XYZ file of C-alpha atoms in Angstrom:
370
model
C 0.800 -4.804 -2.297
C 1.468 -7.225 0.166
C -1.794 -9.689 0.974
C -4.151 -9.161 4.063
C -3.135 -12.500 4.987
C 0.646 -12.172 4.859
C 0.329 -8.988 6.920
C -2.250 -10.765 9.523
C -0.090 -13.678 9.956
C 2.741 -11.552 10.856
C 1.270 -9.404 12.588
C -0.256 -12.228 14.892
C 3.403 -13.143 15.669
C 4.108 -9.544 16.309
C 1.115 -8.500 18.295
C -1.635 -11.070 18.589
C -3.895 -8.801 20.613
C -4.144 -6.067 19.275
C -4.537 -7.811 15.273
C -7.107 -10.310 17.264
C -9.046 -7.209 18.178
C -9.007 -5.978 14.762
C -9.587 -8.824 13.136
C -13.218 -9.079 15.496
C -14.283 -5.588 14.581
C -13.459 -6.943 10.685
C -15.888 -9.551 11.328
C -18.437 -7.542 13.095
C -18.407 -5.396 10.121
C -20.463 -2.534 12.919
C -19.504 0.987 13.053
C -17.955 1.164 15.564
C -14.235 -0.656 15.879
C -11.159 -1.285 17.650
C -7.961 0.401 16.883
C -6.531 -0.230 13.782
C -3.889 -3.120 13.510
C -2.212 -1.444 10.272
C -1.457 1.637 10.305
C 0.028 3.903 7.215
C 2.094 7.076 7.732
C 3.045 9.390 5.629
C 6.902 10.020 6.063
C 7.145 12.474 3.481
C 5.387 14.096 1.253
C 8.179 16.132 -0.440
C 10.514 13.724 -3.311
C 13.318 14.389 -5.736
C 11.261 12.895 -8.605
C 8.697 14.199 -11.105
C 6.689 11.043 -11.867
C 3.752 10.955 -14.616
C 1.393 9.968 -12.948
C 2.120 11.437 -9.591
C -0.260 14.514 -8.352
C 2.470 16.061 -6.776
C 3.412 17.133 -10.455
C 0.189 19.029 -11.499
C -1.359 20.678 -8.077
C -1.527 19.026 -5.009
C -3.323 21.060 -2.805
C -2.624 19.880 0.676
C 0.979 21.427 1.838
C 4.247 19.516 1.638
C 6.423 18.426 4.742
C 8.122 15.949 6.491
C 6.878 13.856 9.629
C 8.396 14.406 12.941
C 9.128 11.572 15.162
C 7.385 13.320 18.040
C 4.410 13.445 16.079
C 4.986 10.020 14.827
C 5.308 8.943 18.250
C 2.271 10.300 19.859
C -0.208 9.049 17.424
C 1.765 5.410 17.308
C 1.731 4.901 21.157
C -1.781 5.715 21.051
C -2.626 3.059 18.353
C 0.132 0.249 19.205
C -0.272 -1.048 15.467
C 1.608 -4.574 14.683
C 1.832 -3.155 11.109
C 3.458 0.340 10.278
C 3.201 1.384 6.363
C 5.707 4.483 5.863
C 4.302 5.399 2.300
C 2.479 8.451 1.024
C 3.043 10.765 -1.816
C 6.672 12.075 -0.720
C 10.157 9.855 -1.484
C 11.210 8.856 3.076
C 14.853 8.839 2.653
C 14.369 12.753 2.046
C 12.603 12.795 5.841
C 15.911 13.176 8.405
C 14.057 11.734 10.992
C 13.206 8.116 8.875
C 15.463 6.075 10.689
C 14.756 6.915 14.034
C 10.763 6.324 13.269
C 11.677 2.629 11.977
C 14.051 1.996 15.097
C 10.922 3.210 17.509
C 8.758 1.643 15.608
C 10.630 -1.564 15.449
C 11.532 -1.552 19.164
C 7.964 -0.913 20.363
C 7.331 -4.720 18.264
C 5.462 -3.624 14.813
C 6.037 -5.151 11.707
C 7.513 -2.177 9.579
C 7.495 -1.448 5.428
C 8.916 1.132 3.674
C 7.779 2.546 0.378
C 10.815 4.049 -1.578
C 11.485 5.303 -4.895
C 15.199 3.528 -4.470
C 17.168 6.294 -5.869
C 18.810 7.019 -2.281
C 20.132 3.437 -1.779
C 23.302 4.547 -1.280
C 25.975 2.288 0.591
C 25.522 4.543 3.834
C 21.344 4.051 3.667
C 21.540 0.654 2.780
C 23.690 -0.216 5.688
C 21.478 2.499 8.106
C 17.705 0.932 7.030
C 19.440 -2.863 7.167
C 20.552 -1.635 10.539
C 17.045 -0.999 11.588
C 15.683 -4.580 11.377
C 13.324 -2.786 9.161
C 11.162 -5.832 7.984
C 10.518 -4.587 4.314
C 11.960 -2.561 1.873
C 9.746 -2.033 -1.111
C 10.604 -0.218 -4.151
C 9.079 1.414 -7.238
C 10.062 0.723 -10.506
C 7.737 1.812 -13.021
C 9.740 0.516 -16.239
C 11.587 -2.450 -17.281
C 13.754 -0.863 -19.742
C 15.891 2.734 -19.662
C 13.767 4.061 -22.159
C 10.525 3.583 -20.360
C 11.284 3.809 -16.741
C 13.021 7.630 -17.019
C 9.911 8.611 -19.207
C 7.858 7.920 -16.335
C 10.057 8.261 -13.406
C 11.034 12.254 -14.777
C 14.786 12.644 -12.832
C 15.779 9.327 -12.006
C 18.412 7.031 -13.312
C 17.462 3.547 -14.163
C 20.523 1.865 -14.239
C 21.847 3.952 -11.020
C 18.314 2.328 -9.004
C 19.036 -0.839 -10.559
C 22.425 -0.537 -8.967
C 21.595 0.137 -5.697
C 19.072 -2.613 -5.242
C 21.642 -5.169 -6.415
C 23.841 -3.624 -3.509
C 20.897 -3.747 -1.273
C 20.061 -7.175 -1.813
C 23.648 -8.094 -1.801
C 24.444 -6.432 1.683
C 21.601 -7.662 3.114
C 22.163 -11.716 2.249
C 25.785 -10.939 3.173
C 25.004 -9.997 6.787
C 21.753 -11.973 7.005
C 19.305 -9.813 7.558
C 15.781 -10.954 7.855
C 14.602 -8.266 5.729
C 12.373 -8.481 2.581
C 13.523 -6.459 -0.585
C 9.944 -5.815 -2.522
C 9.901 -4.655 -6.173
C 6.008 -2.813 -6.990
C 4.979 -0.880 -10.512
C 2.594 0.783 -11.533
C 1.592 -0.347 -15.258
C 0.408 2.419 -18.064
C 0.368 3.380 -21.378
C 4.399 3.632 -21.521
C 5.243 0.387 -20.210
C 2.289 -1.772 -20.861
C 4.481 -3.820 -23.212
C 7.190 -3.881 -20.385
C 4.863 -6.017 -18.520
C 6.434 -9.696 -18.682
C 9.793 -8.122 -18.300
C 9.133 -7.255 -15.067
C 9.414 -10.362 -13.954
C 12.506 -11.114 -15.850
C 13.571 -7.498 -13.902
C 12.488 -8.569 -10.357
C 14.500 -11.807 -10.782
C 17.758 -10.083 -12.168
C 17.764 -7.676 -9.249
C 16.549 -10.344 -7.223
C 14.506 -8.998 -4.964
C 11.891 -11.405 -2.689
C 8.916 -10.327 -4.018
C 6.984 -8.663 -6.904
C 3.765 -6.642 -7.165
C 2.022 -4.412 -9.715
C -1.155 -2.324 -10.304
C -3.174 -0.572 -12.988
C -2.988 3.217 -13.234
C -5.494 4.897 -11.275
C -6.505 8.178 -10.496
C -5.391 10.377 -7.711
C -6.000 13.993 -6.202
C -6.072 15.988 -9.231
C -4.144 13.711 -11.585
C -6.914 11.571 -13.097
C -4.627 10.142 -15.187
C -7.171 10.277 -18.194
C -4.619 11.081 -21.333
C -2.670 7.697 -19.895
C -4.397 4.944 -22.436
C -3.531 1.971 -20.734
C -5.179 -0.193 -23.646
C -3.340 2.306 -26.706
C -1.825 -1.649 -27.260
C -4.941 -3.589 -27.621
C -3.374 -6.221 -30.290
C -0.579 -7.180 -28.130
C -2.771 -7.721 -25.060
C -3.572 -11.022 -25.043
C 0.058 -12.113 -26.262
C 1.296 -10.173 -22.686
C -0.922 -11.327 -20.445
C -0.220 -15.196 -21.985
C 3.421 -14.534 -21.810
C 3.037 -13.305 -18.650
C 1.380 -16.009 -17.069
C 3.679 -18.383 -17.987
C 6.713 -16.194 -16.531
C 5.082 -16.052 -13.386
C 4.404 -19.628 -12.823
C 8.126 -20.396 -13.745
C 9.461 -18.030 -11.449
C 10.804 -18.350 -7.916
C 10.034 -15.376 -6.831
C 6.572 -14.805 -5.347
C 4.790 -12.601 -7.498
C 1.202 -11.263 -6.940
C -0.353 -9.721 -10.208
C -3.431 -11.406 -10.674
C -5.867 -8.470 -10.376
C -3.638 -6.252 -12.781
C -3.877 -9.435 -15.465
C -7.891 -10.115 -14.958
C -7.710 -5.547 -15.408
C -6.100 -6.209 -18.661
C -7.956 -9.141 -19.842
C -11.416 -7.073 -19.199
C -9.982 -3.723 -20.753
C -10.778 -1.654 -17.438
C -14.565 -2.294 -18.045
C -16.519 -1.282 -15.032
C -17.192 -4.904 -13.768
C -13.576 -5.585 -13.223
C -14.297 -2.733 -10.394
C -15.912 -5.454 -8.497
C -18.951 -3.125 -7.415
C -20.564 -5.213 -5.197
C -17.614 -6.345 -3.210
C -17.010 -4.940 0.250
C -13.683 -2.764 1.471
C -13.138 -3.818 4.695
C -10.239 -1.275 4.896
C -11.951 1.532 7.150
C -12.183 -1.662 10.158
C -8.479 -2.610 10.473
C -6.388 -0.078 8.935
C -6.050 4.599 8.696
C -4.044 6.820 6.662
C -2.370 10.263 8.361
C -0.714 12.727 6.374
C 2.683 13.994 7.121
C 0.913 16.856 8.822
C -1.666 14.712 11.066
C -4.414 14.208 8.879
C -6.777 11.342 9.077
C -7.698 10.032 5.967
C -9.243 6.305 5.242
C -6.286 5.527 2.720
C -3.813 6.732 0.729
C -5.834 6.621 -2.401
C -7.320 10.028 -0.725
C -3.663 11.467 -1.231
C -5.398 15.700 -1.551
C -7.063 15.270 1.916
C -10.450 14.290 -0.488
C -11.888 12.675 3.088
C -10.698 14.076 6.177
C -11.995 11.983 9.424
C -9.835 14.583 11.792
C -6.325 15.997 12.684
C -4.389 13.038 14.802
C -1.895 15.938 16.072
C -4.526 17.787 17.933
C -6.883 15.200 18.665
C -6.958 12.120 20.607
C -6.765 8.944 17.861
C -9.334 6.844 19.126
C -12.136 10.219 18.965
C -11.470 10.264 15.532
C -11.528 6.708 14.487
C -14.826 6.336 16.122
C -16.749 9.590 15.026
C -19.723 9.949 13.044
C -17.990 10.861 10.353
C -16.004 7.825 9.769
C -18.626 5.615 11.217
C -20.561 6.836 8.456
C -17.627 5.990 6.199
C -17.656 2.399 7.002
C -20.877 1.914 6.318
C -21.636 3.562 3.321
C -18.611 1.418 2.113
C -19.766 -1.937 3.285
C -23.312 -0.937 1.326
C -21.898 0.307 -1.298
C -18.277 1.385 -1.913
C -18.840 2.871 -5.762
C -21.126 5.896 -4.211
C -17.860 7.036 -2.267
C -15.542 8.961 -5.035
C -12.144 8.115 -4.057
C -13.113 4.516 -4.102
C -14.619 4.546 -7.844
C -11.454 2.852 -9.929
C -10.116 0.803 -7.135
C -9.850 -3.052 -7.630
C -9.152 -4.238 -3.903
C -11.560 -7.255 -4.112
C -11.665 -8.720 -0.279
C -14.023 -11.685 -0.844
C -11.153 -13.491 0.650
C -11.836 -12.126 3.722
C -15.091 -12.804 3.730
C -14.196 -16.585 3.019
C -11.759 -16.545 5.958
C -14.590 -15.297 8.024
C -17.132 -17.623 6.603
C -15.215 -20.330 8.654
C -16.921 -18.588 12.052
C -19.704 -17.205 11.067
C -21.282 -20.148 12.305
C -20.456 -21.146 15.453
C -23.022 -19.941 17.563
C -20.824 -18.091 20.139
C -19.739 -16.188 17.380
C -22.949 -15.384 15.640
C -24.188 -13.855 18.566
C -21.044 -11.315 18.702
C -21.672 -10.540 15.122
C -25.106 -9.559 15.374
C -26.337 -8.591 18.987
C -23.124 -6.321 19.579
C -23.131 -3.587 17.620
């Protein structure tokens, strides 16, 4: 995942106002707020793959589709994000309309990622997404070995997406593209000892940057026969090892919640219980189909603030309903289901806002306006 702070500086370059405005409703931390700087879409939510852990494999509820750009558009001229996240539970090159959302997207000044299971990297995509001036390519590679990675990733080909994110990277420094190739896995029970070699991985494909997170659970996959800690001798061997690789490498790699997971064994105060999700102020989740959802960690429609297709945005990010959200988070995000199991820790924002909080001017926004 890429840091609050990354995205906020760039986004600052890319839209100062509208991140400015988000950034003061952050701070406020009322019920109310602006419109959402970040903003996460759901390209697809049909793929080619039959992943483990993936609740698209054992019931999803909620119907599968693709997003239409006019759909796309009239919910993203309403909000005017600086950041666009096209992610979800579907693989995007499947969605025939993905490149003309990035162009629009791109042309109308947001920063724009793409989440992408990197089997369709083909020579023709890679030279059609680099074409975009898409700003990040992200992909998921859930193994660091054959053996491991097609266990998980049921239909793919490792050595085929290995392949085509060498080309990727290779066409992109060959025509100088500004755009970031990201490498993200998700660690479990059948590649937990794959762990430091996925930094060796990220640096042989060599992609910009490399992040990774714990198995959790989602819609009606609760991932509960995946025993993370079926390894516990080799443990504290792989996180040493891999603490080491990551402080040699060049690459920028951000792990460091997944390592303090594993060095606590998933007990319940790694959760971080009493830290704050600031999520609900500055960033939304809509479904292929239009539905407004906090994040994507509510990938069956669990909380459903609205329909974005048939309702003005800005109705539904202020009702009660999500009003209520935000608050019951801020007090308390462990009573709210989908956000039992998470590890987002934001304390850094609160240390970023700290630096304010003081100045009188300020204080009085944060407490006599909302």
């Amino acid at each position: 995942m890429v840091s609050y702070k990354a995205i906020m500086n760039s986004s600052f370059r890319k839209k100062p106002g509208r991140s400015l405005m988000s950034t003061f409703s952050t701070f406020r931390h009322a019920a109310r707020a602006s419109l959402p700087f970040k903003l996460k879409m759901e390209c697809s939510a049909i793929c080619n793959l039959k992943c483990k852990m993936c609740p698209l494999n054992i019931g999803l509820k909620r119907k599968q589709g693709f997003l239409k750009f006019e759909n796309f558009k009239y919910v993203f001229d309403q909000i005017k994000p600086a950041y666009l996240n096209l992610t979800g539970i579907g693989e995007p090159f499947l969605n025939p309309e993905l490149f003309k959302i990035i162009k629009y997207a791109k042309k109308m000044g947001a920063m724009v990622k793409l989440d992408t299971n990197g089997t369709f990297l083909n020579e023709e995509n890679t030279k059609k997404i680099l074409d975009t001036k898409i700003d990040i390519i992200s992909t998921s590679i859930d193994g660091a070995n054959k053996k491991s990675y097609e266990k998980i990733r049921i239909g793919s080909d490792f050595e085929l997406v290995k392949k085509n994110i060498k080309d990727l990277v290779r066409e992109r420094n060959k025509i100088k593209s500004a755009s970031e190739v990201h490498m993200f896995f998700v660690l479990q029970e059948d590649n937990l000892l794959d762990l430091p070699n996925f930094i060796k991985l990220a640096e042989e494909l060599g992609v910009d940057y490399m992040a990774g997170s714990f198995i959790v659970s989602l819609g009606k996959n609760e991932n509960k026969k995946n025993k993370i800690f079926s390894h516990k001798e080799n443990l504290k061997e792989l996180i040493e090892r891999t603490r080491n690789l990551v402080k040699e490498s060049k690459i920028e790699i951000s792990i460091d919640p997944l390592l303090k997971y594993l060095e606590y064994e998933g007990e319940k105060r790694f959760y971080n219980e009493k830290t704050p999700c600031y999520m609900p102020w500055y960033s939304t989740f809509i479904t292929w189909d239009g539905y407004v959802n906090p994040c994507d960690f509510s990938c069956d429609n669990e909380i459903v603030f609205g329909n974005a297709f048939r309702q003005k945005f800005k109705d539904i990010w202020n009702n009660d309903k999500y009003k209520k959200f935000r608050l019951n988070v801020l007090k308390d995000r462990n009573k709210v289901k989908i956000c039992k199991g998470c590890g987002v820790n934001e304390t850094y924002i609160e240390k970023e806002m700290d630096k304010i909080k003081n100045i009188p001017f300020t204080k009085y926004l944060q407490y006599n306006l909302k």
